[in-house]
Amino acid sequence: MGDQGRGAVDRLTRTPPYRLLLVVRNGATLDRLLSLLQVLRGDVPEIRFTIEPGSVFDHGLSRHVESRGYQVLTWQEATASSFDVILAAQASWQLAGLRGYLVVCPHGAGYNRLVPGSTGCDTVATGLVRSQLMHDGEVIPDLIYVSHAEQIGRLRESVPEAAERAVVLGDPVFDRIADSEVLRSRFRRKLGVAEGQKLVVVSSTWGRHGTLGTREDLIPKLLAQLPVHEYRLLVILHPNVWAGHSAGEVKLYLQDYCDSGLLYIPPNTPWEAGVIAGDILLGDHGSVTYYGAALGRPYLLVADGRAELDPVSPPALLSGESDYLDLEQDLLPQIERNLDPPEPAEVTAVAGAMFQERDRSWEILRNGILRAAGRPVPERAPRTIPVDDPEAPPGRRLTAWMVLAEVTDPGSGPMVAVRCFPRIAVERVVDFPEDYLMVAAEAEPDRLFRENSEIIVHVDPVDPPIGEEWTKSIFARYPGVGLVGYAFPEGSELRWRDGATVRVDHPDVVLAAAVVHCWRANGYPVDVTASVEVDLGGTWEKLTMTPLDHATPRLRQPES
């Protein structure tokens, strides 16, 4: 009990049934262990963490563990103590220095990735390498969990002595994700995805072969091409991306994109809900992509990571069979063509190739730990623990748009098609069309954006008397602005510089401004009441435009 010290026994209220040490190497292993800990709710041991030395991605790990309320031992303290069970989400020769029953498991979707820089082997996946599993002629782990029996076959080739200690666990994290599908609507609300919007999830593993390392232009291109009324964009980055560059650097890198509407999962926060909430995944050879595929989400690969995968592993084989996103072509049509869910047989095939023991993994994990600790094994399976809510997405509300609006008349009456895009992102794309309509909110901090806009709007609802005064001030301050609009509790009011004014029965003043501007620019009168169908891509809205003379009388300011 080397970490307790004088008086430690006296401070304890309950007597923990056994001692458990969790060994962390990087953010991915910590994320996995924090999830797996949930299986021990029914028989909570004394829990200690330690950080295995030597990883270039270990910055801030101790602080994060302590922020979750757990005690961290130094490596020296851990090796000087003994434990009933030791659980690690990585294999390593350094684990031989610990005393206790050692259980190792993958920290992703199985043992698939080649990491010669740390393992010294470029032909065997990390976790199955001899130097990680053997020390002084002895197998280091007492129990080796794998997600699929095919990994035991690969282990027999690389370390036959260790294969006898391998047991198929399945993937508890994937099972937890699959069981939490019932919370999909909740997660979408938490992420700010509106009814009718599609959530595109971009995942990137770490390194030069990942999505971000291969195509740094993906995020700005998506933001510039996905209409904001129809789509939201969410990015999930591997913990090693955050650790390798520092969280502050990555956040600064993403900030302009966040100002264009990007959502991202912050470091050290739950990411699983993002996979569940998504409508389509764009990814690479990382686990997140294949969790989504096994869940039944359509996906397209952006990066070909087979160069750092065991060529016989399921992700390598699936990478060879998957469709890829072509960034040299328009992205929106490619995404739209792939939004339909895959056939159930395809989903079953992907999941079956990646994971076994579906719905039993938590029970297998719990029972293995309890048996190692000499504890009684319950007859009942552990209850399902849902994945945690995603944290509130960072970023501020859009305040500048590039708008494409077009009137068509199929014979049943004119319709207006509207597509709005974040201006910051569009202006990063060199060859954007010249027929964009520039719209800015009063709250847009960039003065040039406001001065160069044809339309300025007040997005937050105000009472009409306040809105009228605000409209006059905007025309006075910005001589290049031709149309000004503000939202009020019952809709929106739009006024041209020549005095023509209409009210629209819709609170989205950006949408209302785009419709009335297009309507008048195409020769339709604004001095008569008109209803128009508005095509927003995936949804339709019906807007009624009423000249001010026919509108509801303006609200009066209270008399003093």
Coordinates of C-alpha atoms in Angstrom, one line a residue:
M1 CA 0.0 0.0 0.0
G2 CA 2.9 2.3 -0.9
D3 CA 0.8 5.3 -2.0
Q4 CA -1.3 5.7 1.2
G5 CA 1.2 6.9 3.8
R6 CA 0.7 7.7 7.5
G7 CA -3.0 7.9 8.6
A8 CA -4.3 6.7 5.2
V9 CA -6.3 3.8 6.6
D10 CA -8.0 6.1 9.1
R11 CA -9.3 8.4 6.4
L12 CA -11.2 5.6 4.6
T13 CA -14.9 5.3 5.1
R14 CA -15.5 2.1 3.1
T15 CA -13.2 -0.9 2.7
P16 CA -12.4 -1.2 -1.1
P17 CA -12.7 -4.9 -2.1
Y18 CA -9.4 -4.9 -4.1
R19 CA -6.8 -2.6 -5.6
L20 CA -6.9 -1.6 -9.3
L21 CA -4.2 0.3 -11.1
L22 CA -5.0 1.9 -14.5
V23 CA -2.0 2.6 -16.7
V24 CA -2.3 5.5 -19.1
R25 CA 0.1 6.2 -22.0
N26 CA -1.7 9.0 -24.0
G27 CA -5.1 10.6 -24.3
A28 CA -6.6 7.8 -26.3
T29 CA -5.7 5.2 -23.7
L30 CA -7.0 7.5 -20.9
D31 CA -10.3 8.0 -22.8
R32 CA -10.7 4.2 -23.2
L33 CA -9.9 3.5 -19.5
L34 CA -12.3 6.1 -18.2
S35 CA -15.0 4.5 -20.3
L36 CA -14.2 0.9 -19.2
L37 CA -14.2 2.0 -15.6
Q38 CA -18.0 2.3 -15.8
V39 CA -18.3 -1.5 -15.7
L40 CA -17.1 -1.6 -12.1
R41 CA -19.9 0.5 -10.6
G42 CA -21.3 -2.6 -8.8
D43 CA -18.1 -3.5 -7.0
V44 CA -15.9 -0.4 -6.9
P45 CA -12.2 -1.0 -6.0
E46 CA -9.5 1.3 -4.8
I47 CA -8.6 3.0 -8.0
R48 CA -5.2 4.5 -8.8
F49 CA -3.8 5.8 -12.1
T50 CA -0.3 6.1 -13.3
I51 CA 1.3 7.5 -16.5
E52 CA 3.6 5.1 -18.4
P53 CA 6.7 7.2 -19.3
G54 CA 8.0 7.7 -22.8
S55 CA 5.1 8.9 -24.9
V56 CA 5.4 12.1 -26.9
F57 CA 1.6 12.6 -26.4
D58 CA 1.5 12.5 -22.6
H59 CA 1.3 16.3 -21.9
G60 CA -1.3 17.2 -19.4
L61 CA -2.4 13.6 -18.7
S62 CA -1.9 13.7 -14.9
R63 CA -3.9 17.0 -14.7
H64 CA -6.7 15.5 -16.7
V65 CA -6.9 12.4 -14.5
E66 CA -6.9 14.5 -11.4
S67 CA -9.6 16.7 -12.8
R68 CA -11.8 13.6 -13.1
G69 CA -11.3 13.1 -9.4
Y70 CA -8.8 10.2 -9.4
Q71 CA -5.4 9.9 -7.7
V72 CA -2.3 9.6 -9.8
L73 CA 0.8 7.7 -8.8
T74 CA 4.2 8.5 -10.2
W75 CA 5.7 5.6 -12.2
Q76 CA 8.2 5.1 -9.4
E77 CA 5.4 4.9 -6.8
A78 CA 3.4 2.5 -9.1
T79 CA 6.3 0.1 -9.6
A80 CA 7.1 0.1 -5.9
S81 CA 3.5 -0.9 -5.0
S82 CA 1.5 -4.1 -5.7
F83 CA -2.1 -4.3 -7.0
D84 CA -4.7 -7.0 -7.4
V85 CA -5.5 -6.0 -11.0
I86 CA -3.7 -3.8 -13.5
L87 CA -5.6 -2.6 -16.5
A88 CA -3.8 -1.0 -19.5
A89 CA -5.2 0.0 -22.9
Q90 CA -1.8 -0.6 -24.5
A91 CA 0.8 -3.3 -24.6
S92 CA 4.3 -2.3 -23.5
W93 CA 7.5 -3.8 -22.2
Q94 CA 7.5 -1.3 -19.4
L95 CA 4.4 -3.0 -17.9
A96 CA 6.7 -5.8 -16.8
G97 CA 7.9 -3.5 -14.0
L98 CA 4.4 -3.5 -12.4
R99 CA 3.3 -6.1 -9.8
G100 CA -0.2 -7.5 -10.2
Y101 CA -2.5 -9.4 -12.6
L102 CA -2.1 -7.5 -15.8
V103 CA -4.9 -7.1 -18.3
V104 CA -4.4 -5.3 -21.6
C105 CA -6.9 -4.3 -24.2
P106 CA -7.0 -2.2 -27.4
H107 CA -7.6 1.6 -27.0
G108 CA -9.4 1.7 -30.4
A109 CA -11.2 -0.6 -32.7
G110 CA -8.8 -3.5 -32.3
Y111 CA -5.1 -4.0 -33.0
N112 CA -4.6 -2.7 -36.5
R113 CA -2.1 0.2 -36.7
L114 CA 1.6 0.0 -37.6
V115 CA 3.6 2.3 -35.4
P116 CA 7.2 1.4 -36.1
G117 CA 8.4 4.6 -34.4
S118 CA 7.4 3.3 -31.0
T119 CA 7.3 -0.5 -31.5
G120 CA 10.4 -0.9 -33.7
C121 CA 8.3 -3.1 -36.1
D122 CA 6.8 -2.1 -39.4
T123 CA 5.0 -5.4 -40.2
V124 CA 3.0 -6.1 -37.1
A125 CA 0.2 -4.0 -35.6
T126 CA 1.0 -2.2 -32.3
G127 CA -0.3 -4.3 -29.4
L128 CA 0.7 -7.5 -31.2
V129 CA 4.5 -6.9 -31.4
R130 CA 6.9 -9.3 -29.6
S131 CA 8.8 -6.5 -27.9
Q132 CA 5.6 -5.1 -26.4
L133 CA 4.4 -8.5 -25.0
M134 CA 7.6 -10.3 -23.9
H135 CA 10.3 -9.5 -21.3
D136 CA 13.1 -11.8 -20.3
G137 CA 11.5 -14.7 -22.1
E138 CA 8.1 -14.3 -20.4
V139 CA 4.8 -13.1 -21.6
I140 CA 4.1 -9.8 -19.8
P141 CA 0.2 -9.6 -19.7
D142 CA -1.8 -12.2 -17.9
L143 CA -4.8 -11.6 -20.0
I144 CA -4.9 -10.0 -23.5
Y145 CA -8.3 -8.8 -24.7
V146 CA -8.9 -8.5 -28.4
S147 CA -11.9 -7.2 -30.3
H148 CA -12.1 -10.1 -32.8
A149 CA -10.7 -13.6 -33.1
E150 CA -8.8 -12.7 -36.3
Q151 CA -6.4 -10.7 -34.1
I152 CA -5.6 -13.9 -32.1
G153 CA -4.7 -15.4 -35.5
R154 CA -2.3 -12.6 -36.1
L155 CA -1.0 -12.9 -32.6
R156 CA -0.2 -16.5 -33.1
E157 CA 2.1 -15.5 -36.0
S158 CA 3.9 -12.7 -34.1
V159 CA 4.0 -13.9 -30.5
P160 CA 2.7 -17.5 -30.3
E161 CA 3.5 -17.7 -26.6
A162 CA 1.1 -14.8 -25.9
A163 CA -1.8 -16.1 -28.1
E164 CA -2.7 -18.6 -25.3
R165 CA -3.6 -15.7 -23.1
A166 CA -5.8 -13.9 -25.6
V167 CA -9.5 -13.7 -25.1
V168 CA -12.1 -12.2 -27.5
L169 CA -13.7 -9.3 -25.7
G170 CA -15.4 -7.5 -28.5
D171 CA -15.5 -3.7 -28.2
P172 CA -17.2 -2.3 -25.1
V173 CA -17.0 1.3 -26.4
F174 CA -18.7 0.3 -29.6
D175 CA -21.4 -1.6 -27.8
R176 CA -22.0 1.4 -25.6
I177 CA -22.3 3.7 -28.6
A178 CA -24.7 1.2 -30.3
D179 CA -26.9 1.0 -27.1
S180 CA -27.0 4.8 -26.9
E181 CA -28.6 5.2 -30.3
V182 CA -31.9 5.8 -28.5
L183 CA -30.4 9.2 -27.4
R184 CA -29.7 10.4 -30.9
S185 CA -32.3 13.2 -30.9
R186 CA -31.0 14.4 -27.5
F187 CA -27.4 14.5 -28.7
R188 CA -28.4 16.4 -31.9
R189 CA -30.2 19.0 -29.8
K190 CA -27.2 19.3 -27.5
L191 CA -25.0 19.9 -30.5
G192 CA -27.3 22.6 -31.8
V193 CA -28.5 20.7 -34.9
A194 CA -31.8 22.0 -36.0
E195 CA -34.8 19.9 -37.2
G196 CA -34.3 19.1 -40.8
Q197 CA -30.5 19.8 -40.8
K198 CA -28.0 17.1 -41.7
L199 CA -24.9 16.7 -39.5
V200 CA -21.7 15.9 -41.4
V201 CA -19.1 14.5 -39.1
V202 CA -15.4 14.8 -40.1
S203 CA -13.0 12.5 -38.1
S204 CA -9.3 12.6 -38.2
T205 CA -6.7 10.4 -36.6
W206 CA -3.3 11.7 -35.8
G207 CA -0.3 11.8 -38.2
R208 CA 0.4 12.6 -41.8
H209 CA -1.9 9.9 -43.1
G210 CA -5.0 11.1 -41.3
T211 CA -7.8 13.3 -42.7
L212 CA -6.4 16.5 -41.4
G213 CA -2.8 15.5 -42.2
T214 CA -3.7 14.6 -45.7
R215 CA -6.2 17.2 -46.7
E216 CA -6.0 20.4 -44.6
D217 CA -8.3 22.1 -47.2
L218 CA -11.2 19.8 -46.4
I219 CA -12.8 21.8 -43.6
P220 CA -12.8 25.2 -45.4
K221 CA -14.1 23.6 -48.6
L222 CA -16.9 21.9 -46.7
L223 CA -17.9 25.1 -44.9
A224 CA -17.9 27.0 -48.2
Q225 CA -20.0 24.4 -50.0
L226 CA -22.5 23.2 -47.4
P227 CA -25.6 25.5 -47.1
V228 CA -26.1 26.6 -43.5
H229 CA -29.8 26.0 -43.3
E230 CA -29.3 22.4 -44.5
Y231 CA -26.1 21.3 -42.9
R232 CA -23.9 21.5 -39.8
L233 CA -20.3 20.4 -39.7
L234 CA -18.7 18.6 -36.7
V235 CA -15.1 17.7 -36.3
I236 CA -13.8 14.9 -34.0
L237 CA -10.0 14.9 -33.6
H238 CA -7.9 12.0 -32.2
P239 CA -6.5 12.9 -28.7
N240 CA -3.0 12.7 -30.2
V241 CA -3.9 15.6 -32.5
W242 CA -4.6 17.8 -29.5
A243 CA -1.6 16.6 -27.5
G244 CA 0.8 16.7 -30.4
H245 CA 0.1 20.4 -31.3
S246 CA -1.3 21.6 -27.9
A247 CA -5.0 22.3 -27.3
G248 CA -4.5 26.1 -27.5
E249 CA -2.8 25.8 -30.9
V250 CA -5.5 23.5 -32.3
K251 CA -8.3 25.8 -31.0
L252 CA -6.7 28.8 -32.6
Y253 CA -6.3 26.9 -35.9
L254 CA -10.1 26.1 -35.8
Q255 CA -11.3 29.5 -34.6
D256 CA -12.1 31.0 -38.0
Y257 CA -13.9 27.8 -39.0
C258 CA -15.9 28.0 -35.8
D259 CA -16.8 31.6 -36.7
S260 CA -18.1 30.0 -39.9
G261 CA -20.3 27.6 -38.1
L262 CA -18.0 24.7 -37.4
L263 CA -18.6 22.5 -34.3
Y264 CA -15.9 20.4 -32.8
I265 CA -15.6 18.1 -29.8
P266 CA -13.3 19.8 -27.3
P267 CA -10.3 17.8 -26.0
N268 CA -10.9 15.5 -23.0
T269 CA -14.7 15.5 -23.5
P270 CA -17.1 12.8 -24.7
W271 CA -16.9 12.3 -28.5
E272 CA -19.1 9.2 -28.9
A273 CA -22.3 11.3 -29.1
G274 CA -21.0 13.0 -32.2
V275 CA -20.8 9.7 -34.0
I276 CA -24.4 8.9 -33.0
A277 CA -25.7 12.3 -33.9
G278 CA -24.1 12.3 -37.4
D279 CA -25.9 11.7 -40.7
I280 CA -22.7 10.9 -42.6
L281 CA -19.0 10.5 -41.7
L282 CA -16.0 11.7 -43.7
G283 CA -12.9 10.1 -42.3
D284 CA -9.8 8.0 -42.5
H285 CA -8.5 4.7 -41.1
G286 CA -9.1 5.8 -37.5
S287 CA -11.5 4.0 -35.2
V288 CA -14.2 6.8 -35.3
T289 CA -14.8 6.2 -39.0
Y290 CA -15.4 2.5 -38.5
Y291 CA -17.5 2.9 -35.4
G292 CA -19.8 5.0 -37.5
A293 CA -19.8 2.5 -40.4
A294 CA -20.5 -0.4 -38.0
L295 CA -23.3 1.8 -36.5
G296 CA -24.9 2.1 -39.9
R297 CA -23.9 5.6 -40.9
P298 CA -22.9 6.2 -44.5
Y299 CA -19.3 7.2 -44.8
L300 CA -16.7 8.4 -47.3
L301 CA -13.0 8.2 -46.8
V302 CA -10.9 11.3 -47.3
A303 CA -7.5 9.8 -46.6
D304 CA -6.1 6.5 -47.5
G305 CA -4.3 5.3 -44.4
R306 CA -3.4 1.8 -45.5
A307 CA 0.3 2.7 -45.5
E308 CA 0.1 2.5 -41.7
L309 CA -2.3 -0.4 -41.3
D310 CA -1.6 -4.1 -41.1
P311 CA -2.6 -5.1 -44.6
V312 CA -4.6 -8.1 -43.4
S313 CA -6.5 -6.1 -40.7
P314 CA -10.2 -5.4 -41.3
P315 CA -9.7 -1.6 -41.5
A316 CA -7.1 -2.1 -44.2
L317 CA -9.5 -4.3 -46.2
L318 CA -12.4 -2.0 -45.7
S319 CA -10.3 1.0 -46.8
G320 CA -9.7 -0.8 -50.0
E321 CA -13.4 -1.4 -50.6
S322 CA -14.7 2.0 -49.5
D323 CA -15.7 5.0 -51.5
Y324 CA -13.6 8.1 -51.3
L325 CA -14.5 11.8 -51.3
D326 CA -13.0 13.6 -54.3
L327 CA -11.9 17.1 -53.1
E328 CA -11.2 18.2 -56.6
Q329 CA -14.9 18.0 -57.4
D330 CA -18.0 19.7 -55.9
L331 CA -18.4 18.2 -52.4
L332 CA -22.1 18.8 -51.9
P333 CA -23.4 16.5 -54.7
Q334 CA -21.1 13.8 -53.4
I335 CA -22.4 14.1 -49.9
E336 CA -26.0 14.2 -51.1
R337 CA -25.5 11.0 -53.1
N338 CA -24.3 9.2 -50.1
L339 CA -26.7 10.3 -47.4
D340 CA -28.9 7.2 -47.7
P341 CA -28.2 4.6 -45.0
P342 CA -26.4 1.5 -46.3
E343 CA -28.2 -1.8 -46.6
P344 CA -28.5 -3.7 -43.3
A345 CA -26.5 -6.5 -44.7
E346 CA -23.6 -4.1 -45.4
V347 CA -23.7 -2.8 -41.9
T348 CA -23.7 -6.3 -40.4
A349 CA -20.7 -7.2 -42.6
V350 CA -18.7 -4.2 -41.4
A351 CA -19.6 -4.7 -37.8
G352 CA -18.9 -8.4 -38.0
A353 CA -15.5 -7.9 -39.5
M354 CA -14.5 -5.5 -36.8
F355 CA -16.1 -6.8 -33.6
Q356 CA -17.3 -10.0 -32.0
E357 CA -19.2 -10.7 -28.8
R358 CA -21.7 -8.0 -29.6
D359 CA -23.8 -7.1 -26.5
R360 CA -21.5 -9.3 -24.3
S361 CA -18.3 -7.2 -24.1
W362 CA -19.1 -5.4 -20.9
E363 CA -19.9 -8.7 -19.1
I364 CA -16.7 -10.3 -20.4
L365 CA -14.7 -7.3 -19.3
R366 CA -16.3 -7.2 -15.8
N367 CA -16.0 -10.9 -15.2
G368 CA -12.4 -11.0 -16.3
I369 CA -11.4 -8.2 -13.8
L370 CA -13.5 -9.7 -11.0
R371 CA -12.0 -13.2 -11.4
A372 CA -8.5 -11.7 -11.5
A373 CA -9.3 -9.9 -8.2
G374 CA -10.8 -13.0 -6.6
R375 CA -14.2 -11.4 -6.4
P376 CA -17.5 -13.2 -6.9
V377 CA -18.9 -12.8 -10.4
P378 CA -22.6 -11.7 -10.6
E379 CA -25.0 -13.8 -12.6
R380 CA -26.6 -10.8 -14.2
A381 CA -24.9 -8.9 -17.0
P382 CA -23.9 -5.3 -16.1
R383 CA -26.5 -2.7 -16.9
T384 CA -26.0 -0.5 -20.0
I385 CA -24.4 2.8 -19.2
P386 CA -25.2 5.4 -22.0
V387 CA -22.5 7.6 -23.5
D388 CA -22.2 11.0 -22.0
D389 CA -23.7 14.2 -23.4
P390 CA -21.4 16.1 -25.7
E391 CA -20.2 19.4 -24.3
A392 CA -21.7 22.6 -25.5
P393 CA -20.0 23.2 -28.9
P394 CA -17.7 26.2 -29.1
G395 CA -17.9 29.0 -31.6
R396 CA -20.0 32.0 -32.1
R397 CA -23.2 32.6 -34.1
L398 CA -22.8 33.4 -37.8
T399 CA -22.8 37.1 -38.6
A400 CA -21.8 37.2 -42.3
W401 CA -23.2 35.3 -45.2
M402 CA -22.8 34.8 -48.9
V403 CA -26.2 34.0 -50.3
L404 CA -27.3 32.4 -53.6
A405 CA -31.0 33.0 -54.4
E406 CA -32.9 32.1 -57.6
V407 CA -36.5 32.5 -58.7
T408 CA -38.0 29.6 -60.7
D409 CA -41.6 29.1 -61.9
P410 CA -42.4 25.4 -62.7
G411 CA -45.9 26.4 -63.7
S412 CA -47.6 26.3 -60.3
G413 CA -46.3 29.7 -59.3
P414 CA -42.9 31.3 -58.7
M415 CA -40.6 29.7 -56.1
V416 CA -37.4 31.0 -54.6
A417 CA -34.4 28.7 -53.9
V418 CA -32.1 30.0 -51.2
R419 CA -28.6 28.8 -50.2
C420 CA -26.7 30.6 -47.5
F421 CA -23.0 30.1 -46.8
P422 CA -20.6 31.5 -44.2
R423 CA -18.7 34.4 -45.7
I424 CA -15.4 33.8 -43.9
A425 CA -15.2 30.3 -45.4
V426 CA -16.4 31.3 -48.9
E427 CA -13.8 34.0 -49.2
R428 CA -11.1 31.4 -48.6
V429 CA -12.2 29.7 -51.8
V430 CA -10.6 31.5 -54.7
D431 CA -13.1 30.6 -57.4
F432 CA -16.4 31.4 -55.7
P433 CA -19.2 32.7 -58.0
E434 CA -19.5 36.4 -58.4
D435 CA -23.3 36.3 -58.1
Y436 CA -23.3 35.8 -54.3
L437 CA -25.3 38.3 -52.3
M438 CA -23.4 39.6 -49.4
V439 CA -25.3 39.8 -46.1
A440 CA -23.9 40.9 -42.7
A441 CA -25.4 41.1 -39.3
E442 CA -25.1 44.3 -37.3
A443 CA -23.1 42.3 -34.8
E444 CA -20.4 41.3 -37.4
P445 CA -17.2 42.7 -35.9
D446 CA -15.4 43.1 -39.2
R447 CA -16.0 46.6 -40.4
L448 CA -15.1 45.8 -44.0
F449 CA -17.6 42.9 -44.1
R450 CA -20.3 45.4 -43.0
E451 CA -19.3 48.1 -45.4
N452 CA -19.1 45.7 -48.4
S453 CA -22.5 44.1 -47.8
E454 CA -25.6 44.8 -49.8
I455 CA -27.8 43.8 -46.9
I456 CA -27.4 44.4 -43.2
V457 CA -29.7 42.6 -40.7
H458 CA -30.5 42.7 -37.0
V459 CA -30.8 39.0 -36.1
D460 CA -32.1 39.3 -32.5
P461 CA -35.8 40.3 -32.3
V462 CA -36.5 43.9 -31.4
D463 CA -39.8 45.8 -31.2
P464 CA -40.7 47.6 -34.4
P465 CA -40.2 51.1 -33.0
I466 CA -36.6 50.2 -32.0
G467 CA -36.1 48.4 -35.3
E468 CA -37.2 51.5 -37.3
E469 CA -34.7 53.7 -35.6
W470 CA -32.0 51.1 -36.1
T471 CA -32.9 50.8 -39.8
K472 CA -32.5 54.6 -40.3
S473 CA -29.1 54.6 -38.6
I474 CA -27.8 51.7 -40.8
F475 CA -28.8 53.6 -44.0
A476 CA -27.0 56.7 -42.7
R477 CA -23.8 54.8 -41.6
Y478 CA -23.5 52.5 -44.7
P479 CA -24.2 54.3 -48.0
G480 CA -23.5 51.1 -50.0
V481 CA -26.3 49.1 -48.3
G482 CA -29.5 48.8 -50.3
L483 CA -31.7 46.6 -48.0
V484 CA -31.9 46.6 -44.2
G485 CA -33.9 44.1 -42.2
Y486 CA -34.6 43.3 -38.6
A487 CA -36.4 40.5 -36.8
F488 CA -39.3 41.3 -34.5
P489 CA -41.3 38.8 -32.3
E490 CA -43.8 38.0 -35.1
G491 CA -41.5 37.9 -38.1
S492 CA -39.1 40.2 -40.0
E493 CA -39.3 43.7 -41.5
L494 CA -37.3 44.6 -44.6
R495 CA -36.8 48.1 -46.0
W496 CA -35.0 49.2 -49.2
R497 CA -33.2 52.5 -49.4
D498 CA -35.9 53.9 -51.7
G499 CA -38.4 53.4 -48.8
A500 CA -40.2 50.3 -50.1
T501 CA -41.0 48.1 -47.0
V502 CA -42.4 44.6 -46.5
R503 CA -43.0 42.4 -43.6
V504 CA -42.4 38.7 -43.8
D505 CA -44.0 36.1 -41.5
H506 CA -40.8 34.4 -40.6
P507 CA -38.3 35.1 -37.8
D508 CA -35.2 34.2 -39.8
V509 CA -34.4 37.7 -41.1
V510 CA -31.4 36.4 -43.2
L511 CA -33.7 34.1 -45.1
A512 CA -36.4 36.7 -45.3
A513 CA -34.0 39.3 -46.7
A514 CA -32.6 36.8 -49.3
V515 CA -36.1 36.0 -50.5
V516 CA -37.5 39.6 -50.8
H517 CA -34.2 40.8 -52.4
C518 CA -34.4 38.1 -55.0
W519 CA -38.1 38.6 -55.5
R520 CA -37.8 42.3 -56.3
A521 CA -34.5 41.9 -58.3
N522 CA -36.4 39.5 -60.6
G523 CA -39.1 42.0 -61.3
Y524 CA -41.8 40.8 -58.9
P525 CA -43.8 43.6 -57.2
V526 CA -43.4 44.2 -53.5
D527 CA -46.3 46.5 -53.1
V528 CA -48.8 43.7 -53.1
T529 CA -49.1 40.8 -50.7
A530 CA -47.6 37.6 -52.0
S531 CA -46.9 34.1 -50.7
V532 CA -44.0 32.2 -52.0
E533 CA -42.6 28.7 -51.5
V534 CA -38.9 28.8 -50.5
D535 CA -36.7 25.8 -51.3
L536 CA -34.0 25.4 -48.7
G537 CA -32.6 22.2 -50.2
G538 CA -33.9 19.5 -47.8
T539 CA -36.9 21.5 -46.5
W540 CA -39.5 23.9 -47.8
E541 CA -40.8 27.1 -46.1
K542 CA -43.8 29.2 -47.1
L543 CA -43.3 32.9 -46.6
T544 CA -45.8 35.6 -46.9
M545 CA -44.6 39.1 -47.9
T546 CA -46.9 42.0 -46.9
P547 CA -46.3 45.6 -47.9
L548 CA -46.1 47.8 -44.8
D549 CA -49.3 49.6 -45.7
H550 CA -51.1 46.2 -45.4
A551 CA -49.2 44.9 -42.4
T552 CA -50.2 44.7 -38.9
P553 CA -50.0 48.3 -37.4
R554 CA -46.6 49.0 -35.8
L555 CA -46.3 48.6 -32.1
R556 CA -46.3 51.9 -30.2
Q557 CA -43.7 52.8 -27.7
P558 CA -45.2 53.2 -24.2
E559 CA -45.9 56.8 -23.3
S560 CA -43.8 58.2 -20.6

